[in-house]
Amino acid sequence: MIIDGHVHTPFCPHGTTDTLKSYIENAILKNYQSITFAEHAPLPPSFSDPAPDKDSGMDSNVVEAYFNAITKVKEEYRGQIRVLAGMEVDFIEGYEEETAHLLDTYGPQLDDAVLSVHFLKSSERYHCIDFSPEAFDVAVKDFGSTQEVYDAYFSTVTKSVEADLGKYKPKRIGHMSLVRKFHKQFPSPEEWTRPIPQLLRLIKQKGYELDYNGAGMIKPLCGETYPPLHIANEAHNIGIPLVYGSDAHASTAIGQGYDGLDSKLING
Ligand SMILES: [Zn+2]
Ligand SMILES: [Zn+2]
């Protein structure tokens, strides 16, 4: 029985139009016990989306329809599969207050949520690090080196764990090694894992969980889970719960990467 804590929906501006029902039907076929729809929350109103297509977050006008649609399928599939209403909330350095405000607004409707870092702040601007290899390259040039991009990434993830975002702050940290998405084209610095032990200790201390995300497995320039197995093991060993996330943006992607992770780490 699979618990999937990270699934996207037709409300995603960069995903597919596959219906909630089509995700759920595939989840039932794959013997899922639980599915969390975790659409990208609207970005803070004063933040300008640096992704070239400006399509990173849900439009705030559709949030109500989003929650209503989930409530409907929740009822419809009751007894067959547990459906949770969630969001993937961005942690953006410098926008903590607006993010806390968003969480205060949507939090009461959330059963579950993921906190993720997709944007990094350089001295000049923000970069979306997982949009494309080209956008990653621009970030490397702006920060000065791959090393500096990694430093900024892990320091931002650390800040996301430490941040006070109010009582609805998500308890699960999304794809904590997303900076590795294009590592076959932009090799990671040799000692890229150096900040990991301290970061894991902090996550443990806060009582948070990790999104054990399968999406990187099928990305040709990545080929591993977020985080990779050795880090997942390390997290498990210090008692951090890991929750599988397919990060599906299409109904056929339900279950993606599951075969590439160590299911012992998630089932006890
Ligand atoms: Zn997405
Ligand atoms: Zn994400």
Coordinates of C-alpha atoms and ligand atoms in Angstrom, one line a residue:
M1 CA 0.0 0.0 0.0
I2 CA 1.4 3.3 -1.1
I3 CA 1.1 6.7 0.5
D4 CA 1.8 9.5 -2.0
G5 CA 2.2 12.9 -0.4
H6 CA 2.9 15.0 -3.5
V7 CA 0.7 15.0 -6.5
H8 CA -0.2 17.8 -8.9
T9 CA -3.5 18.6 -10.6
P10 CA -5.2 20.3 -13.5
F11 CA -5.0 23.5 -11.5
C12 CA -1.2 23.6 -12.1
P13 CA -0.3 26.2 -14.7
H14 CA 2.7 24.1 -16.0
G15 CA 1.1 20.6 -15.7
T16 CA -1.4 18.7 -17.7
T17 CA -5.2 19.0 -17.7
D18 CA -5.6 15.4 -16.4
T19 CA -8.5 15.3 -14.1
L20 CA -8.4 14.6 -10.3
K21 CA -10.4 11.5 -11.0
S22 CA -7.8 10.2 -13.5
Y23 CA -5.0 10.6 -10.9
I24 CA -7.1 8.8 -8.4
E25 CA -8.1 6.0 -10.7
N26 CA -4.4 5.3 -11.5
A27 CA -3.6 5.5 -7.8
I28 CA -6.2 2.9 -7.0
L29 CA -4.8 0.6 -9.8
K30 CA -1.3 1.0 -8.2
N31 CA -2.7 0.0 -4.8
Y32 CA -2.4 3.4 -3.2
Q33 CA -3.8 3.8 0.3
S34 CA -3.6 7.6 0.3
I35 CA -3.0 10.5 -2.1
T36 CA -2.3 14.1 -1.3
F37 CA -3.0 16.7 -4.0
A38 CA -0.3 19.2 -3.4
E39 CA -0.7 21.9 -6.0
H40 CA 1.8 24.8 -6.2
A41 CA 0.3 27.4 -3.9
P42 CA -0.1 30.9 -5.4
L43 CA 3.2 32.8 -5.1
P44 CA 3.4 35.8 -2.8
P45 CA 1.5 38.7 -4.5
S46 CA 4.4 41.0 -4.7
F47 CA 6.8 38.3 -6.0
S48 CA 7.6 38.3 -9.7
D49 CA 7.9 34.8 -10.9
P50 CA 11.4 34.4 -12.4
A51 CA 10.5 31.3 -14.4
P52 CA 10.6 32.1 -18.1
D53 CA 7.0 31.1 -18.5
K54 CA 5.9 32.7 -15.3
D55 CA 3.8 29.6 -14.5
S56 CA 5.2 28.4 -11.2
G57 CA 2.2 28.8 -8.9
M58 CA -1.6 28.4 -9.0
D59 CA -3.6 31.5 -9.8
S60 CA -5.1 32.7 -6.6
N61 CA -8.5 33.0 -8.4
V62 CA -8.7 29.2 -8.7
V63 CA -7.9 28.2 -5.2
E64 CA -11.5 28.0 -4.1
A65 CA -12.4 25.8 -7.1
Y66 CA -9.3 23.7 -6.3
F67 CA -10.4 22.9 -2.7
N68 CA -14.0 22.3 -3.9
A69 CA -12.8 19.9 -6.5
I70 CA -10.8 17.9 -3.9
T71 CA -13.7 17.9 -1.4
K72 CA -15.9 16.4 -4.2
V73 CA -13.5 13.5 -5.0
K74 CA -12.8 12.9 -1.4
E75 CA -16.5 12.1 -0.9
E76 CA -16.7 10.2 -4.1
Y77 CA -13.9 7.8 -3.3
R78 CA -14.5 7.5 0.4
G79 CA -13.8 3.9 1.4
Q80 CA -11.6 3.2 -1.6
I81 CA -8.7 5.6 -1.1
R82 CA -7.9 8.4 1.3
V83 CA -7.7 11.8 -0.5
L84 CA -6.0 14.7 1.2
A85 CA -6.2 18.4 0.3
G86 CA -2.7 19.8 0.2
M87 CA -0.4 22.4 -1.3
E88 CA 3.2 22.7 -2.2
V89 CA 4.2 26.0 -0.7
D90 CA 7.3 27.9 -1.9
F91 CA 9.8 29.1 0.6
I92 CA 11.2 32.3 -1.0
E93 CA 13.9 34.2 0.9
G94 CA 12.7 37.7 1.6
Y95 CA 9.0 36.8 1.2
E96 CA 8.4 35.0 4.5
E97 CA 5.8 37.4 5.7
E98 CA 3.6 37.2 2.6
T99 CA 4.0 33.4 2.7
A100 CA 2.9 33.2 6.3
H101 CA -0.1 35.3 5.3
L102 CA -0.9 32.9 2.4
L103 CA -0.7 30.0 4.9
D104 CA -3.0 31.7 7.3
T105 CA -5.5 32.1 4.5
Y106 CA -5.3 28.6 3.1
G107 CA -4.1 26.7 6.1
P108 CA -7.5 25.9 7.6
Q109 CA -8.4 24.0 4.4
L110 CA -5.2 21.9 4.3
D111 CA -5.0 18.3 5.4
D112 CA -1.3 18.1 4.4
A113 CA 1.3 20.2 2.8
V114 CA 4.9 20.4 1.4
L115 CA 7.3 23.2 1.8
S116 CA 9.7 23.5 -1.2
V117 CA 12.5 25.7 -2.4
H118 CA 12.5 26.3 -6.2
F119 CA 13.7 29.9 -6.2
L120 CA 17.1 31.2 -5.1
K121 CA 18.0 34.8 -4.4
S122 CA 21.2 36.1 -5.8
S123 CA 22.4 39.6 -5.2
E124 CA 20.7 40.8 -8.3
R125 CA 17.6 38.7 -8.8
Y126 CA 15.8 35.4 -8.2
H127 CA 16.4 32.2 -10.1
C128 CA 14.1 29.3 -10.6
I129 CA 16.6 26.5 -10.4
D130 CA 14.5 23.6 -11.7
F131 CA 12.9 25.1 -14.8
S132 CA 15.5 24.0 -17.4
P133 CA 19.2 23.4 -17.8
E134 CA 19.4 26.8 -19.6
A135 CA 17.9 28.6 -16.6
F136 CA 20.2 26.7 -14.3
D137 CA 23.2 27.8 -16.4
V138 CA 22.0 31.4 -16.1
A139 CA 22.0 30.9 -12.3
V140 CA 25.5 29.4 -12.3
K141 CA 26.8 32.4 -14.2
D142 CA 25.0 34.9 -11.9
F143 CA 26.1 33.2 -8.7
G144 CA 29.6 32.6 -10.1
S145 CA 29.9 28.9 -9.9
T146 CA 28.0 25.6 -9.3
Q147 CA 29.4 25.6 -5.8
E148 CA 27.8 28.9 -5.0
V149 CA 24.5 27.8 -6.4
Y150 CA 24.6 24.7 -4.1
D151 CA 25.6 26.8 -1.2
A152 CA 22.7 29.2 -1.8
Y153 CA 20.3 26.2 -2.3
F154 CA 21.2 24.4 0.9
S155 CA 21.3 27.6 2.9
T156 CA 17.8 28.5 1.6
V157 CA 16.5 25.0 2.4
T158 CA 17.9 25.5 5.9
K159 CA 16.2 28.9 6.2
S160 CA 12.9 27.2 5.1
V161 CA 13.2 24.8 8.0
E162 CA 14.0 27.5 10.5
A163 CA 11.4 30.0 9.3
D164 CA 8.5 31.0 11.4
L165 CA 5.6 30.8 8.9
G166 CA 2.8 30.5 11.4
K167 CA 0.8 27.6 12.7
Y168 CA 0.0 26.2 9.3
K169 CA 3.6 25.9 8.2
P170 CA 4.0 22.6 6.2
K171 CA 5.7 19.9 8.1
R172 CA 7.2 18.2 5.1
I173 CA 10.3 19.5 3.3
G174 CA 10.0 19.0 -0.5
H175 CA 12.6 17.4 -2.7
M176 CA 15.5 18.5 -0.5
S177 CA 18.1 17.8 -3.3
L178 CA 16.3 19.5 -6.2
V179 CA 19.5 21.4 -7.0
R180 CA 20.8 18.0 -8.4
K181 CA 18.1 18.0 -11.1
F182 CA 20.6 18.7 -13.9
H183 CA 23.7 17.3 -12.2
K184 CA 24.7 15.1 -15.2
Q185 CA 25.2 18.3 -17.2
F186 CA 26.3 20.5 -14.3
P187 CA 28.3 18.2 -12.1
S188 CA 27.8 18.7 -8.4
P189 CA 30.7 20.1 -6.4
E190 CA 32.7 17.2 -4.9
E191 CA 31.7 17.9 -1.4
W192 CA 28.1 18.9 -2.1
T193 CA 26.8 16.7 0.8
R194 CA 28.7 18.6 3.4
P195 CA 25.7 20.7 4.7
I196 CA 23.4 17.6 4.8
P197 CA 24.1 16.2 8.3
Q198 CA 23.4 19.5 9.9
L199 CA 20.3 20.1 7.8
L200 CA 18.9 16.7 8.7
R201 CA 19.6 17.2 12.4
L202 CA 17.6 20.5 12.1
I203 CA 14.7 18.8 10.4
K204 CA 14.7 16.1 13.1
Q205 CA 14.8 18.7 15.8
K206 CA 11.8 20.5 14.3
G207 CA 9.9 17.3 14.1
Y208 CA 9.5 17.6 10.3
E209 CA 9.3 15.0 7.6
L210 CA 11.0 14.6 4.2
D211 CA 9.3 14.3 0.8
Y212 CA 11.0 11.2 -0.7
N213 CA 10.5 12.3 -4.2
G214 CA 10.5 10.0 -7.2
A215 CA 10.4 12.6 -10.0
G216 CA 14.2 12.9 -10.3
M217 CA 14.4 9.2 -11.2
I218 CA 12.8 9.8 -14.6
K219 CA 14.6 13.1 -15.3
P220 CA 17.4 12.2 -17.8
L221 CA 19.9 14.6 -16.3
C222 CA 19.2 13.5 -12.7
G223 CA 18.5 9.7 -12.5
E224 CA 18.0 9.6 -8.7
T225 CA 15.4 10.3 -6.1
Y226 CA 15.3 13.6 -4.1
P227 CA 17.1 13.0 -1.8
P228 CA 19.3 10.2 -3.1
L229 CA 19.4 6.9 -1.3
H230 CA 22.4 7.5 0.9
I231 CA 20.8 10.7 2.3
A232 CA 17.4 9.0 2.6
N233 CA 19.2 6.3 4.7
E234 CA 20.9 8.9 6.9
A235 CA 17.5 10.6 7.5
H236 CA 15.8 7.4 8.3
N237 CA 18.6 6.4 10.7
I238 CA 18.1 9.5 12.8
G239 CA 14.4 9.0 12.9
I240 CA 13.0 11.5 10.2
P241 CA 9.9 10.1 8.6
L242 CA 10.1 9.9 4.8
V243 CA 6.9 10.2 2.8
Y244 CA 7.0 9.1 -0.9
G245 CA 6.1 11.8 -3.4
S246 CA 5.5 11.0 -7.1
D247 CA 5.4 14.7 -7.9
A248 CA 3.2 13.6 -10.8
H249 CA 2.1 16.4 -13.1
A250 CA 0.2 13.9 -15.3
S251 CA -2.0 11.0 -14.2
T252 CA 0.2 8.5 -15.9
A253 CA 3.1 9.7 -13.7
I254 CA 1.4 8.3 -10.6
G255 CA 3.9 6.0 -8.9
Q256 CA 6.9 7.4 -10.8
G257 CA 10.2 6.7 -9.3
Y258 CA 8.7 4.4 -6.7
D259 CA 10.8 1.4 -7.9
G260 CA 13.9 3.5 -7.4
L261 CA 13.5 4.1 -3.7
D262 CA 14.0 1.9 -0.8
S263 CA 10.5 1.1 0.4
K264 CA 11.8 -0.1 3.8
L265 CA 12.6 3.6 4.5
I266 CA 9.0 4.6 4.1
N267 CA 7.1 1.7 5.6
G268 CA 8.5 1.7 9.0
Ligands
ZN1 ZN 5.2 21.7 -10.7
ZN2 ZN 8.4 21.1 -6.3

